[in-house]
Coordinates of C-alpha atoms in Angstrom, one line a residue:
M760 CA 96.3 123.3 52.5
G761 CA 95.1 126.0 54.9
M762 CA 95.5 127.0 58.5
V763 CA 94.4 124.8 61.4
D764 CA 93.6 126.1 64.8
T765 CA 95.2 123.5 67.1
G766 CA 93.9 125.2 70.2
A767 CA 97.5 125.7 71.1
F768 CA 99.7 128.7 71.2
K769 CA 99.6 129.5 67.5
M770 CA 97.9 128.5 64.3
I771 CA 99.6 125.9 62.2
S772 CA 99.6 125.6 58.4
I773 CA 99.5 122.1 56.9
R774 CA 100.7 121.7 53.4
P775 CA 102.3 119.2 51.1
G776 CA 106.0 118.5 51.7
T777 CA 108.5 119.8 49.1
V778 CA 112.0 119.0 48.0
E779 CA 113.0 122.3 49.6
D780 CA 111.9 121.1 53.0
A781 CA 114.4 118.2 53.0
P782 CA 117.1 119.6 55.4
E783 CA 114.6 120.9 58.0
A784 CA 112.3 117.9 57.6
I785 CA 115.0 115.3 58.1
D786 CA 116.4 117.2 61.1
L787 CA 112.9 117.2 62.7
L788 CA 112.5 113.5 62.0
R789 CA 115.8 112.5 63.4
R790 CA 115.4 114.7 66.5
S791 CA 111.9 113.4 67.1
I792 CA 112.9 109.7 66.8
T793 CA 116.0 110.2 68.9
H794 CA 114.3 112.1 71.8
L795 CA 110.6 111.2 71.7
C796 CA 110.8 107.5 70.9
Q797 CA 113.2 106.4 73.6
L798 CA 110.7 104.0 74.9
D799 CA 111.1 102.1 71.7
H800 CA 114.8 102.3 70.8
E801 CA 115.8 102.4 74.5
N802 CA 118.8 104.6 73.6
D803 CA 120.4 101.5 72.0
D804 CA 122.8 102.7 69.3
Q805 CA 122.1 99.8 67.0
K806 CA 118.3 100.1 67.3
L807 CA 118.5 103.9 66.8
A808 CA 120.8 103.6 63.8
S809 CA 118.5 101.1 62.1
W810 CA 115.6 103.4 62.6
L811 CA 117.4 106.5 61.3
F812 CA 119.2 104.8 58.4
N813 CA 116.7 106.0 55.8
K814 CA 116.0 109.4 57.3
T815 CA 118.2 111.3 54.9
E816 CA 117.6 114.2 52.5
K817 CA 117.9 111.9 49.6
S818 CA 115.1 109.7 51.1
W819 CA 112.9 112.8 51.7
I820 CA 113.3 113.9 48.1
T821 CA 112.2 110.4 47.0
W822 CA 109.2 110.5 49.3
V823 CA 107.9 113.9 48.3
T824 CA 108.3 113.2 44.5
K825 CA 106.6 109.8 44.5
P826 CA 103.1 110.2 43.2
E827 CA 101.8 107.3 45.3
L828 CA 102.8 109.0 48.6
I829 CA 101.1 111.9 50.3
V830 CA 103.6 113.8 52.4
L831 CA 102.5 116.6 54.6
V832 CA 104.3 119.1 56.8
A833 CA 103.0 121.3 59.6
E834 CA 104.4 124.8 60.0
R835 CA 104.2 127.3 62.8
E836 CA 105.9 130.7 62.4
S837 CA 107.7 129.5 59.2
R838 CA 109.2 126.5 61.0
L839 CA 108.4 122.9 60.5
V840 CA 106.8 121.3 63.6
G841 CA 105.3 118.1 62.2
I842 CA 105.6 115.6 59.4
S843 CA 103.1 112.9 58.2
A844 CA 103.1 110.6 55.2
M845 CA 100.7 108.0 53.8
S846 CA 100.6 105.7 50.8
H847 CA 97.7 105.8 48.4
Y848 CA 96.7 102.5 49.9
G849 CA 96.0 104.1 53.3
F850 CA 99.2 102.9 55.1
I851 CA 100.4 105.8 57.3
L852 CA 104.2 105.8 57.1
L853 CA 105.1 108.8 59.2
N854 CA 103.5 111.0 61.9
Y855 CA 106.1 112.9 63.9
V856 CA 106.1 116.2 65.7
D857 CA 109.1 118.2 66.8
I858 CA 110.4 118.2 70.3
G859 CA 108.4 120.7 72.3
A860 CA 105.5 120.6 69.9
Q861 CA 103.9 117.5 71.4
F862 CA 100.4 117.7 73.0
M863 CA 99.5 120.8 70.9
G864 CA 97.1 119.1 68.5
I865 CA 99.6 119.1 65.6
G866 CA 99.8 115.3 65.2
K867 CA 96.0 115.1 65.5
A868 CA 95.5 117.7 62.8
M869 CA 97.9 116.0 60.5
M870 CA 96.2 112.6 61.1
E871 CA 92.8 114.1 60.3
R872 CA 94.2 115.5 57.0
L873 CA 95.6 112.1 56.1
E874 CA 92.4 110.3 57.0
G875 CA 90.4 112.9 55.0
K876 CA 92.6 112.3 51.9
A877 CA 92.2 108.5 52.4
A878 CA 88.4 108.9 52.4
L879 CA 88.6 111.0 49.2
L880 CA 90.6 108.2 47.6
G881 CA 88.0 105.7 48.6
I882 CA 90.2 104.0 51.2
K883 CA 88.0 102.1 53.7
T884 CA 90.7 101.4 56.3
C885 CA 93.9 103.3 57.3
R886 CA 96.7 101.2 58.9
L887 CA 100.0 102.1 60.6
N888 CA 102.8 100.5 62.6
S889 CA 102.8 102.2 66.0
T890 CA 105.7 102.7 68.3
R891 CA 105.0 101.9 71.9
A892 CA 105.5 105.6 72.7
A893 CA 102.6 106.5 70.3
Q894 CA 100.1 103.8 70.9
R895 CA 97.9 105.8 73.3
F896 CA 97.9 108.7 70.8
Y897 CA 96.6 106.4 68.0
T898 CA 94.1 104.6 70.4
D899 CA 92.7 108.0 71.3
R900 CA 92.2 108.7 67.5
G901 CA 90.2 105.5 67.1
Y902 CA 92.9 103.1 65.9
V903 CA 92.7 99.5 67.2
P904 CA 95.4 96.8 67.4
A905 CA 95.4 94.5 64.3
R906 CA 98.5 92.4 64.7
L907 CA 102.0 92.4 66.3
G908 CA 104.9 92.4 63.9
V909 CA 108.1 90.4 64.0
Y910 CA 110.1 93.3 65.4
G911 CA 107.5 94.1 68.1
E912 CA 105.8 96.8 66.2
L913 CA 102.0 97.0 66.6
T914 CA 100.0 97.3 63.4
M915 CA 96.9 99.3 64.2
E916 CA 93.9 100.2 61.9
K917 CA 90.9 102.4 61.7
A918 CA 87.8 102.3 59.6
I919 CA 87.6 105.6 57.6
Q920 CA 84.2 107.3 57.4
P921 CA 83.1 108.5 53.9
K922 CA 82.1 111.9 55.5
K923 CA 85.8 112.6 55.8
A924 CA 86.0 112.8 52.0
R925 CA 83.6 115.8 52.1
I926 CA 85.7 117.5 54.8
W927 CA 88.9 116.9 52.8
A928 CA 87.3 118.2 49.6
S929 CA 86.0 121.3 51.3
L930 CA 89.5 121.9 52.7
E931 CA 91.1 121.6 49.2
A932 CA 88.4 123.9 47.8
D933 CA 89.4 126.6 50.3
E934 CA 92.9 126.7 49.0

């Protein structure tokens, strides 16, 4: 999927997630949720356990093999530093970066790829459930609050511009 200059220390590569990524990807997800989403789970063992219950290698394999899901990983120096996923309906399911990899443009680059793919698929609006910890990140990317869920999660959405389809198509052509 090509290299992305995040303006940070090193270039990152964003590519589709694979079955082989399962151990490292799940480890990244679990660390990121545990350490970077404390504002949301408040270090409450029950809340954390409910969040992590499906973050397993078996789940990862299901996600990356489902044709209706787009799962991306970001790599830097042969190590996973980010994970994103979106349904073919434009619902963003995952967008996590590794501990120590925040504020380097990795999450932003991955969101741009997902939005570009959404545009290519003809999706007019992307939606996601934001954690409290990530709301400013998504607001800065143009997402606006749509509704508050029963568990306190904030559903946010963003209109996708058709020009993103051209950007995505050109990125895929460069492969």
